[in-house]
CSV table of C-alpha atoms in Angstrom, one decimal:
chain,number,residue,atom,x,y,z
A,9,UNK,CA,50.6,-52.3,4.9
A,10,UNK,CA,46.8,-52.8,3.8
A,11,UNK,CA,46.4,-54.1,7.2
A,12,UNK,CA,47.3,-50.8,9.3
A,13,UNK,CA,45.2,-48.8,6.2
A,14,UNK,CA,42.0,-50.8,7.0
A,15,UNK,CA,42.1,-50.5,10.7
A,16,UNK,CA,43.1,-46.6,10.5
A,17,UNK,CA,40.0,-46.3,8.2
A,18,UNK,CA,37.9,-48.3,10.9
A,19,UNK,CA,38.7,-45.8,13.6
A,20,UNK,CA,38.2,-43.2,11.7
A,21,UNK,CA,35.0,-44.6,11.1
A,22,UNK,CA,34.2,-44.5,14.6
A,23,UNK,CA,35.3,-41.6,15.6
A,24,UNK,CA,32.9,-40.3,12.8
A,25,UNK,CA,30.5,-42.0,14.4
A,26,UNK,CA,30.9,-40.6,17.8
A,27,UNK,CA,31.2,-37.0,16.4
A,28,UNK,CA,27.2,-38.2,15.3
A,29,UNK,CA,26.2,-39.0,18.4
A,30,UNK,CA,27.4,-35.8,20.3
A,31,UNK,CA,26.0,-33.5,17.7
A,32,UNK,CA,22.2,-35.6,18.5
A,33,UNK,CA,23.3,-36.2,22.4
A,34,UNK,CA,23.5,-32.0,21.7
A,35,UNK,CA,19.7,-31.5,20.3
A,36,UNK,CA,18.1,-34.9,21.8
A,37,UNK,CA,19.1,-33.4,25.5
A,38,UNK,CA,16.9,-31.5,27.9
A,39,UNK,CA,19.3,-29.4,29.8
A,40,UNK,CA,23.2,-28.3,29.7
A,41,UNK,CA,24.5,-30.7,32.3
A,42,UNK,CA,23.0,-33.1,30.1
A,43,UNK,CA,24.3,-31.6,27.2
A,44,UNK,CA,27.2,-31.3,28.0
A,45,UNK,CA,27.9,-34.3,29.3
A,46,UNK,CA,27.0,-36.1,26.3
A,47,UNK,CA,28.6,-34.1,23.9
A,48,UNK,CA,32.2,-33.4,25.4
A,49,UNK,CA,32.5,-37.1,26.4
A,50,UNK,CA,31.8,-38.4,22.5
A,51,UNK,CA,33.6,-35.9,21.0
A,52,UNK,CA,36.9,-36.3,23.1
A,53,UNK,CA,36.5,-40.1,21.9
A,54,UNK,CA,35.4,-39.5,18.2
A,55,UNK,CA,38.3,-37.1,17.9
A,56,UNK,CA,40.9,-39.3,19.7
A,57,UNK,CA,39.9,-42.1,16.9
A,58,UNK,CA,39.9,-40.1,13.9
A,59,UNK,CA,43.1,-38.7,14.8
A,60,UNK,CA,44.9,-41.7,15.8
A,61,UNK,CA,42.9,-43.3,12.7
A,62,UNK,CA,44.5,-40.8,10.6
A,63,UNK,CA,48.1,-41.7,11.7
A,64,UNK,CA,47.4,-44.9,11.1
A,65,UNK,CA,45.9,-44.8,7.9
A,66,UNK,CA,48.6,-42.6,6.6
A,67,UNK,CA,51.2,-45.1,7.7
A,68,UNK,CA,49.4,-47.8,5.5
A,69,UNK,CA,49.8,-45.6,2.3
A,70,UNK,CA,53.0,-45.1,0.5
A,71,UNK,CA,53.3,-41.5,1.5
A,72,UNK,CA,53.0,-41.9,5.1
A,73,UNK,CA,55.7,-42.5,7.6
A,74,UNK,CA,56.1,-42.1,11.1
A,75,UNK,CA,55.8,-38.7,12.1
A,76,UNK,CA,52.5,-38.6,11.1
A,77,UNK,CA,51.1,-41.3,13.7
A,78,UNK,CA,53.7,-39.1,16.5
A,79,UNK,CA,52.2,-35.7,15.2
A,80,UNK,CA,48.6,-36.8,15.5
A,81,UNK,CA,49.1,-39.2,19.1
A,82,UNK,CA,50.7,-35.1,20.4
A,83,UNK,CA,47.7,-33.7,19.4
A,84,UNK,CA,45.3,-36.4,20.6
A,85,UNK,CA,47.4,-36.7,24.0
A,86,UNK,CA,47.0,-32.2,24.1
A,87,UNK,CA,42.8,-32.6,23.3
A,88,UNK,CA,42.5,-35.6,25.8
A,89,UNK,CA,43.8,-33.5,28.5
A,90,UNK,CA,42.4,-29.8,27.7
A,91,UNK,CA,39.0,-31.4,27.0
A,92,UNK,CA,38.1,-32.8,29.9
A,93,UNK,CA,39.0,-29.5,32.1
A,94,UNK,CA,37.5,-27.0,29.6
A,95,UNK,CA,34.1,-29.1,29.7
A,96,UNK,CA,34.6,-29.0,33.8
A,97,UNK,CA,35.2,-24.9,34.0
A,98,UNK,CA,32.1,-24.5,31.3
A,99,UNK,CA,29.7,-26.9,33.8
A,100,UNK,CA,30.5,-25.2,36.8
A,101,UNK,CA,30.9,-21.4,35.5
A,102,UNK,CA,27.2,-23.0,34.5
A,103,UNK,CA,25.8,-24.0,37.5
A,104,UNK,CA,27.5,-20.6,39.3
A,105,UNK,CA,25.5,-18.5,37.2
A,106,UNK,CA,22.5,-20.1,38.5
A,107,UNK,CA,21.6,-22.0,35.4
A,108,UNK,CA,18.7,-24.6,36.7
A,109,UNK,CA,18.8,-28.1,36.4
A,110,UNK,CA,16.3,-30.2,34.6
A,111,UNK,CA,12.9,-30.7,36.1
A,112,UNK,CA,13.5,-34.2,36.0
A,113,UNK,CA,16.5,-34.6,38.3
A,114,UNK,CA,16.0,-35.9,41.6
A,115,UNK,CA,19.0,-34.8,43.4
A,116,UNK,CA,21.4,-31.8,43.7
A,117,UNK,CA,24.2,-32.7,46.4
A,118,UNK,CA,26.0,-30.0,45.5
A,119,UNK,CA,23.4,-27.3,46.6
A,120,UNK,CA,23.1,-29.3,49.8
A,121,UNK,CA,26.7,-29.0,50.3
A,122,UNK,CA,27.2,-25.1,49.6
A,123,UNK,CA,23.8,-24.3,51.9
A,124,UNK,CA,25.4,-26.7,55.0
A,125,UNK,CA,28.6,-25.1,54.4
A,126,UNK,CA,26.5,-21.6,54.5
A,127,UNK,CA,24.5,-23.1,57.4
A,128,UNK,CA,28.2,-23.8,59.5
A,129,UNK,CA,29.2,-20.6,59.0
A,130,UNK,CA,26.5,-18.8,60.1
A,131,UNK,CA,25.9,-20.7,63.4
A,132,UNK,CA,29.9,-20.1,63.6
A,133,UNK,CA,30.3,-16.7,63.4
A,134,UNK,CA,27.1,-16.1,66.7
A,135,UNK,CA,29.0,-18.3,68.4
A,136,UNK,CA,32.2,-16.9,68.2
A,137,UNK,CA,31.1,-12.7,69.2
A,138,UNK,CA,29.1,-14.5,72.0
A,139,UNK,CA,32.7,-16.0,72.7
A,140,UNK,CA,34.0,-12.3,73.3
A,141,UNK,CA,31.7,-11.1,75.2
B,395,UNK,CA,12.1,-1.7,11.8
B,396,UNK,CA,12.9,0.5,8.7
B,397,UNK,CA,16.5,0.8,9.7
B,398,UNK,CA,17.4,-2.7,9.0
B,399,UNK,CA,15.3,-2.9,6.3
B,400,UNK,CA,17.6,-0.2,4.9
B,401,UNK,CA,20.9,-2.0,6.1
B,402,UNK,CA,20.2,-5.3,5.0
B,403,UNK,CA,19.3,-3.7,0.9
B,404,UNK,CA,22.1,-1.4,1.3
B,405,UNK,CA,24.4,-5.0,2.1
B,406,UNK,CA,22.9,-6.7,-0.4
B,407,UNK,CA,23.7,-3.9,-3.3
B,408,UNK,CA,27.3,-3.9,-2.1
B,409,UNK,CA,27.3,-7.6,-2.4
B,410,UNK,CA,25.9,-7.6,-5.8
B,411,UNK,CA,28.8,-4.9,-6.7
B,412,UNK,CA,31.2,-7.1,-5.1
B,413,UNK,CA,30.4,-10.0,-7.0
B,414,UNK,CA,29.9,-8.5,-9.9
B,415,UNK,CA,33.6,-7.3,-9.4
B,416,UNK,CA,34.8,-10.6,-8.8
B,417,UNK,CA,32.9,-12.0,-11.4
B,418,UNK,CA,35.6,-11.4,-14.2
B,419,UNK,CA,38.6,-12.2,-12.1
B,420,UNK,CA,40.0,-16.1,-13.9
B,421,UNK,CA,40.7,-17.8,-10.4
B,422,UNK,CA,42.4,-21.0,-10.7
B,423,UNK,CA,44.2,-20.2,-14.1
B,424,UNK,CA,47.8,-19.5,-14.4
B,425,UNK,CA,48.2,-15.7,-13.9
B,426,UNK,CA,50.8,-15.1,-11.3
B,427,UNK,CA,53.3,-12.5,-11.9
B,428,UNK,CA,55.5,-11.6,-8.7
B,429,UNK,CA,53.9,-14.8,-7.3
B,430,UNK,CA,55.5,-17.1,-9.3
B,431,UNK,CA,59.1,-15.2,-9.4
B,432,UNK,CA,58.8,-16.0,-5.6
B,433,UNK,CA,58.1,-19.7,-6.1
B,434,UNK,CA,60.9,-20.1,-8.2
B,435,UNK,CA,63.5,-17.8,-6.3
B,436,UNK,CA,62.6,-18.6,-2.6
B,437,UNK,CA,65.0,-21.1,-2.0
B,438,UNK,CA,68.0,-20.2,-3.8
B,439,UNK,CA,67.4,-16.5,-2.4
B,440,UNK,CA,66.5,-17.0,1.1
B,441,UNK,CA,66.8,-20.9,1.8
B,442,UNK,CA,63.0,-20.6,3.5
B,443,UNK,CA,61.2,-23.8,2.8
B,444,UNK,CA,57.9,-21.7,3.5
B,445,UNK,CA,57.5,-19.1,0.8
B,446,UNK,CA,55.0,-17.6,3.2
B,447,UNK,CA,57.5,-16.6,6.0
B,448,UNK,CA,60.0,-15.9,3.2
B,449,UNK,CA,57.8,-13.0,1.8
B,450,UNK,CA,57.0,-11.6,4.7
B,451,UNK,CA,60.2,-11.6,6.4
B,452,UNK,CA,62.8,-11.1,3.9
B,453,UNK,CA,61.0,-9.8,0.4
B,454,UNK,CA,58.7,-7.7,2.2
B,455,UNK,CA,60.0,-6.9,5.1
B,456,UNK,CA,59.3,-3.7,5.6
B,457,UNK,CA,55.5,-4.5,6.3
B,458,UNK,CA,56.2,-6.8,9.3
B,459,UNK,CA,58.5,-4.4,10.8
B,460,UNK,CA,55.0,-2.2,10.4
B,461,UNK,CA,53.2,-4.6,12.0
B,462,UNK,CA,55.1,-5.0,14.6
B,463,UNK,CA,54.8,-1.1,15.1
B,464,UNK,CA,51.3,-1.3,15.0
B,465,UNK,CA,51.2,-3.8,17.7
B,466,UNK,CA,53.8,-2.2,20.0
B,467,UNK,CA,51.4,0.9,19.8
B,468,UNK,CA,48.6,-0.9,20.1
B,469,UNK,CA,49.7,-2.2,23.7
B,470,UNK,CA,51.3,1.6,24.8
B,471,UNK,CA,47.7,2.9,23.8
B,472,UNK,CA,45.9,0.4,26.3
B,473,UNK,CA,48.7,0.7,28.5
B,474,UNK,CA,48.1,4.7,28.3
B,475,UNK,CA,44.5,4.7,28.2
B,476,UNK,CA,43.6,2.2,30.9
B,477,UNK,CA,46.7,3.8,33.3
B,478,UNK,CA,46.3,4.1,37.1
B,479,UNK,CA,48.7,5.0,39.8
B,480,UNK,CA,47.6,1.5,41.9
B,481,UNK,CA,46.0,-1.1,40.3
B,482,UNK,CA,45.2,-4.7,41.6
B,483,UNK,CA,44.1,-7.6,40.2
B,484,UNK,CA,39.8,-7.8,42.0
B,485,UNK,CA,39.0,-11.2,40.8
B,486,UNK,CA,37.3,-12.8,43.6
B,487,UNK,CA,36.9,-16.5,42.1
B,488,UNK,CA,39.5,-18.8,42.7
B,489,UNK,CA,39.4,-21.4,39.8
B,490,UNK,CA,38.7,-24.8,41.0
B,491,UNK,CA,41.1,-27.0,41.5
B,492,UNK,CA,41.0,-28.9,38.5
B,493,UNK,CA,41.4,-25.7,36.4
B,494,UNK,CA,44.2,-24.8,38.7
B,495,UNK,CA,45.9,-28.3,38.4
B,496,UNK,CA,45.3,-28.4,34.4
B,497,UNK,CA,46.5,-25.5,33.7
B,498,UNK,CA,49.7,-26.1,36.2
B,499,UNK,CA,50.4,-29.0,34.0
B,500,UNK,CA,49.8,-27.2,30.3
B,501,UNK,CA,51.2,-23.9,30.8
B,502,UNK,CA,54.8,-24.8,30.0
B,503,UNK,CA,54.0,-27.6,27.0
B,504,UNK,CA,51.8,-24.6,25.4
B,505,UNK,CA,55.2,-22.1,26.0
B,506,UNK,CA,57.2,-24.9,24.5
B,507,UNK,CA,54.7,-25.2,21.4
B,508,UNK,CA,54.6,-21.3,20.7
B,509,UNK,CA,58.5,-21.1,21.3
B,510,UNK,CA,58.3,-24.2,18.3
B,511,UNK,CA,56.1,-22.2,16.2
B,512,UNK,CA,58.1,-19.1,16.0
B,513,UNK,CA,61.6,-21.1,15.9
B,514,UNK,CA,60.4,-23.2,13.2
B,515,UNK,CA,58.9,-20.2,11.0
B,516,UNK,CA,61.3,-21.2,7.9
B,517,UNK,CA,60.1,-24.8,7.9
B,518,UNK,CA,56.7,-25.1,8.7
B,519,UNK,CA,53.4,-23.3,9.1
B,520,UNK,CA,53.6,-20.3,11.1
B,521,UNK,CA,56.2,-17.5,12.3
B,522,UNK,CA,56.5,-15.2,15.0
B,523,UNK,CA,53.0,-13.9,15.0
B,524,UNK,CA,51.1,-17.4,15.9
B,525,UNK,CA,54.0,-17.7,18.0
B,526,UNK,CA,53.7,-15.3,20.0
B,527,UNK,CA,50.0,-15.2,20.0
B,528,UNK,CA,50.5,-19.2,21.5
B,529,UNK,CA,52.8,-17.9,24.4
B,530,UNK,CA,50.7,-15.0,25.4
B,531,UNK,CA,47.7,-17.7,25.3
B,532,UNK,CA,49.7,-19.7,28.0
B,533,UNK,CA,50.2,-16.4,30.4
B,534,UNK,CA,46.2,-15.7,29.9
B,535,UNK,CA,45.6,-19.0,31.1
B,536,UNK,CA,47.6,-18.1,34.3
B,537,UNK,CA,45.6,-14.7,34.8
B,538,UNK,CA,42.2,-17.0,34.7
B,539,UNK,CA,43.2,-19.7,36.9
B,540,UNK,CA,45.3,-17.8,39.5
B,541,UNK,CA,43.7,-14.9,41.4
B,542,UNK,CA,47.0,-13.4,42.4
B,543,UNK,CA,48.7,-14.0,39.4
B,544,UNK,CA,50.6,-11.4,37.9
B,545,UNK,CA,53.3,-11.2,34.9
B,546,UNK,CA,57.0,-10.5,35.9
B,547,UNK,CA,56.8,-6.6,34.8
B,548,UNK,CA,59.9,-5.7,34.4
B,549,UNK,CA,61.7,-8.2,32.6
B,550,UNK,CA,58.5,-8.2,30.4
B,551,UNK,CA,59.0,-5.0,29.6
B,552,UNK,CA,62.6,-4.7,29.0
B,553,UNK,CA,62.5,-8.1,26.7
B,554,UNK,CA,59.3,-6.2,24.6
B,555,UNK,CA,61.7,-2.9,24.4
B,556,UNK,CA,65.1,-5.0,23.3
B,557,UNK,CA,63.3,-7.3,20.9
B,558,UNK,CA,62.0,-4.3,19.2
B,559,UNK,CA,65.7,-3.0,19.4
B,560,UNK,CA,66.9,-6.3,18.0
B,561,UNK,CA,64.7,-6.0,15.3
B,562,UNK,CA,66.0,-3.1,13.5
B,563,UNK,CA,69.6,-3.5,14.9
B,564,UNK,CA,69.4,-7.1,12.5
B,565,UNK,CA,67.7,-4.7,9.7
B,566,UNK,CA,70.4,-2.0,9.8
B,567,UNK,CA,73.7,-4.7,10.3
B,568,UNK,CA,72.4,-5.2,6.7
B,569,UNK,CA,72.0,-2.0,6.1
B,570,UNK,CA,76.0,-1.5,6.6
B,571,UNK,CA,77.2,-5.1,5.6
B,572,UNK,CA,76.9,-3.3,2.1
B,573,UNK,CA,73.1,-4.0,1.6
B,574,UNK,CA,69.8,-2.1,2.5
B,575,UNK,CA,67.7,-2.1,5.1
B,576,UNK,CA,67.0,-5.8,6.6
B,577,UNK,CA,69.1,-7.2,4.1
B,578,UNK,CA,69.6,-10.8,5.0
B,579,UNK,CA,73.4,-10.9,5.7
B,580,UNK,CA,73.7,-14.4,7.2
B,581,UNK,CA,71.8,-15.8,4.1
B,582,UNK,CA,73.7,-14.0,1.1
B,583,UNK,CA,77.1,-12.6,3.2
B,584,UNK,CA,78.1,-15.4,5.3
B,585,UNK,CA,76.3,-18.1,3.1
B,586,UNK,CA,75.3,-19.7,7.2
B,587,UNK,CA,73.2,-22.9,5.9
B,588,UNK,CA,73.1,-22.9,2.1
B,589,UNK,CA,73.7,-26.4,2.4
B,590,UNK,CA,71.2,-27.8,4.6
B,591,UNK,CA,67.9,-26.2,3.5
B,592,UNK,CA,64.7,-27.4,4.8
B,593,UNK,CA,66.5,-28.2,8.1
B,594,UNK,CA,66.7,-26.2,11.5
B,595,UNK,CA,70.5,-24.4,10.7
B,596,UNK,CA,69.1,-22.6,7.7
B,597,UNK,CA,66.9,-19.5,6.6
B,598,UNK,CA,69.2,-17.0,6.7
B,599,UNK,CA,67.9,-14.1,9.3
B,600,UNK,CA,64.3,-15.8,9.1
B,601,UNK,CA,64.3,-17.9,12.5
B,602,UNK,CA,66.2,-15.1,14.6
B,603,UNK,CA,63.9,-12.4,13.4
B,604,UNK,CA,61.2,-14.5,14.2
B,605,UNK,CA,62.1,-15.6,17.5
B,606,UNK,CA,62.8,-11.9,18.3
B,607,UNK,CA,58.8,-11.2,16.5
B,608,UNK,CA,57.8,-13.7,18.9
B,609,UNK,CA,59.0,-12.6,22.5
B,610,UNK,CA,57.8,-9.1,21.2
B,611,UNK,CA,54.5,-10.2,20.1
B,612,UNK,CA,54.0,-12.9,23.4
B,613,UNK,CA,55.2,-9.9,26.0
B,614,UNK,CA,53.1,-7.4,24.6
B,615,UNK,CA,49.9,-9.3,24.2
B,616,UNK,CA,50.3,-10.6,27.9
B,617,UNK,CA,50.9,-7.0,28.8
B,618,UNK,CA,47.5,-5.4,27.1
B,619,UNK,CA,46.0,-8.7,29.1
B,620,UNK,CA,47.5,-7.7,32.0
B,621,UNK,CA,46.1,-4.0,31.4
B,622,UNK,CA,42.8,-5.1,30.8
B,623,UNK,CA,42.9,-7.7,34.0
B,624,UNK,CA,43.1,-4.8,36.5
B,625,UNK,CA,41.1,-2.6,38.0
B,626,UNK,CA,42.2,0.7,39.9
B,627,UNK,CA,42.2,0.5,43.7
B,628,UNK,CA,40.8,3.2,46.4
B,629,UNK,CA,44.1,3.9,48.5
């Protein structure tokens, strides 16, 4: 019983400890991607351990029983899907309102992509009215 | 410069008053009157594990057939103030595919969590408001991802109307059972569940007023979304 207490405690621990490091990754970061991408990636894992953690701890006490761990796996299972997508529409609502990146990055593919697409459709649309004349 | 100035002082003497107000009130001691007559009564009475939903549904039930008013009005009045003989949906966005795919796969588990939280109002935390409010989320969700997405109008209508109907038709069966108004007749007249309390099958009227409080509240809510969603449309 002690057993499933301790390592309930140990992940809440961690998942403590990840909540941390988002909340610097948040301040110690230069620009939003970078933000973000530190901070929604720790806190999906330091709330997946303190909530598991907490099912399990509970289950090592003498009030807890079993729906405690089901009820806070549901809600872990719900947060480790929503996160994810809600961090993904926040980036690129982002980087569609022309929010820069940082002057350190080297690369931005997806610029690249969107001004070729651009590029394809403007060389298309000539060709096609030259077509029908 | 000066006007703020003047707000924030003015703030701060109200704040003073405030607190000064509160300053003599004994929180934490031992000075319920009605409040503990509930505490006491709630089961035997209405066989509602949650005193909360208990109050509000059964001893004071008057006030959430209010509310409900007040929300029904609240969704004519953007209904009638933002009316249009055409409207369309002008979102021009698609959202990407992963939003899309997400919210393909969540809309139904968060329909299946609101319908839990207004189902399970007598047991746990909750009732037909959050409910409702959950379900309503779920359609929003749709109007974000989906360009085209629209709510089925009619049946969302009708169900609004007839679970308003429902509402006071429950309220005035008591009424004629030989009670008064929303008298809980399946609780203290047919005595459905006095035996299992704390479980599903009990709660007299509470979980079918609150399912009804729920489809109301979700409809209606989706509606004033849908209201605000549109724009009018040169023919």
């Amino acid at each position: 019983m002690n057993a499933l207490a301790a390592i309930g405690e140990v992940l809440v621990l961690l998942g403590t400890f990840f909540y941390f490091l988002s909340a610097l990754g948040l301040i110690r970061m230069p620009d939003v991607y970078n933000r973000m991408q530190t901070s929604t990636k720790s806190a999906t894992l330091g709330s997946l351990g303190v909530m598991v953690g907490v099912g399990i701890w509970a289950l090592g006490t003498d009030f807890g029983s079993i729906p405690w761990l089901t009820k806070t796996i549901v809600i872990a299972v719900f947060l480790l899907l929503t996160n994810p997508i809600s961090a993904h529409a926040l980036i690129r609502a982002a980087y569609k309102s022309g929010i820069p990146l940082w002057e350190g990055s080297v690369v931005d593919k997806y610029r690249e992509h969107l001004e070729a697409k651009e590029r394809e459709e403007v060389e298309e649309t000539p060709a096609e009215e030259g077509g029908e004349e | 410069m000066l006007k703020r100035a003047l707000a924030i002082i003015l703030l701060l003497i109200v704040g003073y008053w405030l607190a000064q107000g509160l300053a003599g009130v004994p929180f934490g001691q031992d000075k319920m009157l009605v409040g503990q007559y509930y505490l006491d009564n709630v089961k035997q009475q209405t066989g509602a594990v949650n005193a909360v939903t208990a109050v509000v549904v059964n001893y004071r039930g008057f006030d959430t057939l209010g509310e409900v008013t007040v929300l029904f009005i609240a969704s004519t009045g953007v209904g009638a103030l933002l009316w249009r003989r055409k409207k369309e949906r002008t979102a021009r966005t698609e959202g990407s595919i992963v939003l899309t795919t997400g919210t393909r796969l969540l809309v139904p588990f968060v329909m299946l969590f609101g319908a839990y939280i207004f189902i399970h109002g007598h047991l746990t935390p909750g009732g037909g408001f959050p409910g409702g409010a959950t379900i309503a989320t779920a359609f929003l969700l749709l109007y974000l991802a989906f360009i085209t997405y629209e709510i089925p109008h009619k049946g969302f209508e009708k169900t609004e109307g007839i679970a308003g109907m429902s509402y006071v038709i429950v309220g005035l069966i008591g009424l004629s059972i030989g009670g008064y108004f929303l008298f809980d007749w399946i609780w203290q007249t047919w005595n459905f569940g006095t035996e299992n309390v704390g479980r599903l099958l009990s709660g007299g009227f509470i979980p079918i007023i609150y399912t009804i409080i729920g489809l109301k509240v979700g409809t209606e809510l989706s509606g004033i979304i849908d209201n605000m969603l549109k724009e009018e449309v040169s023919e």
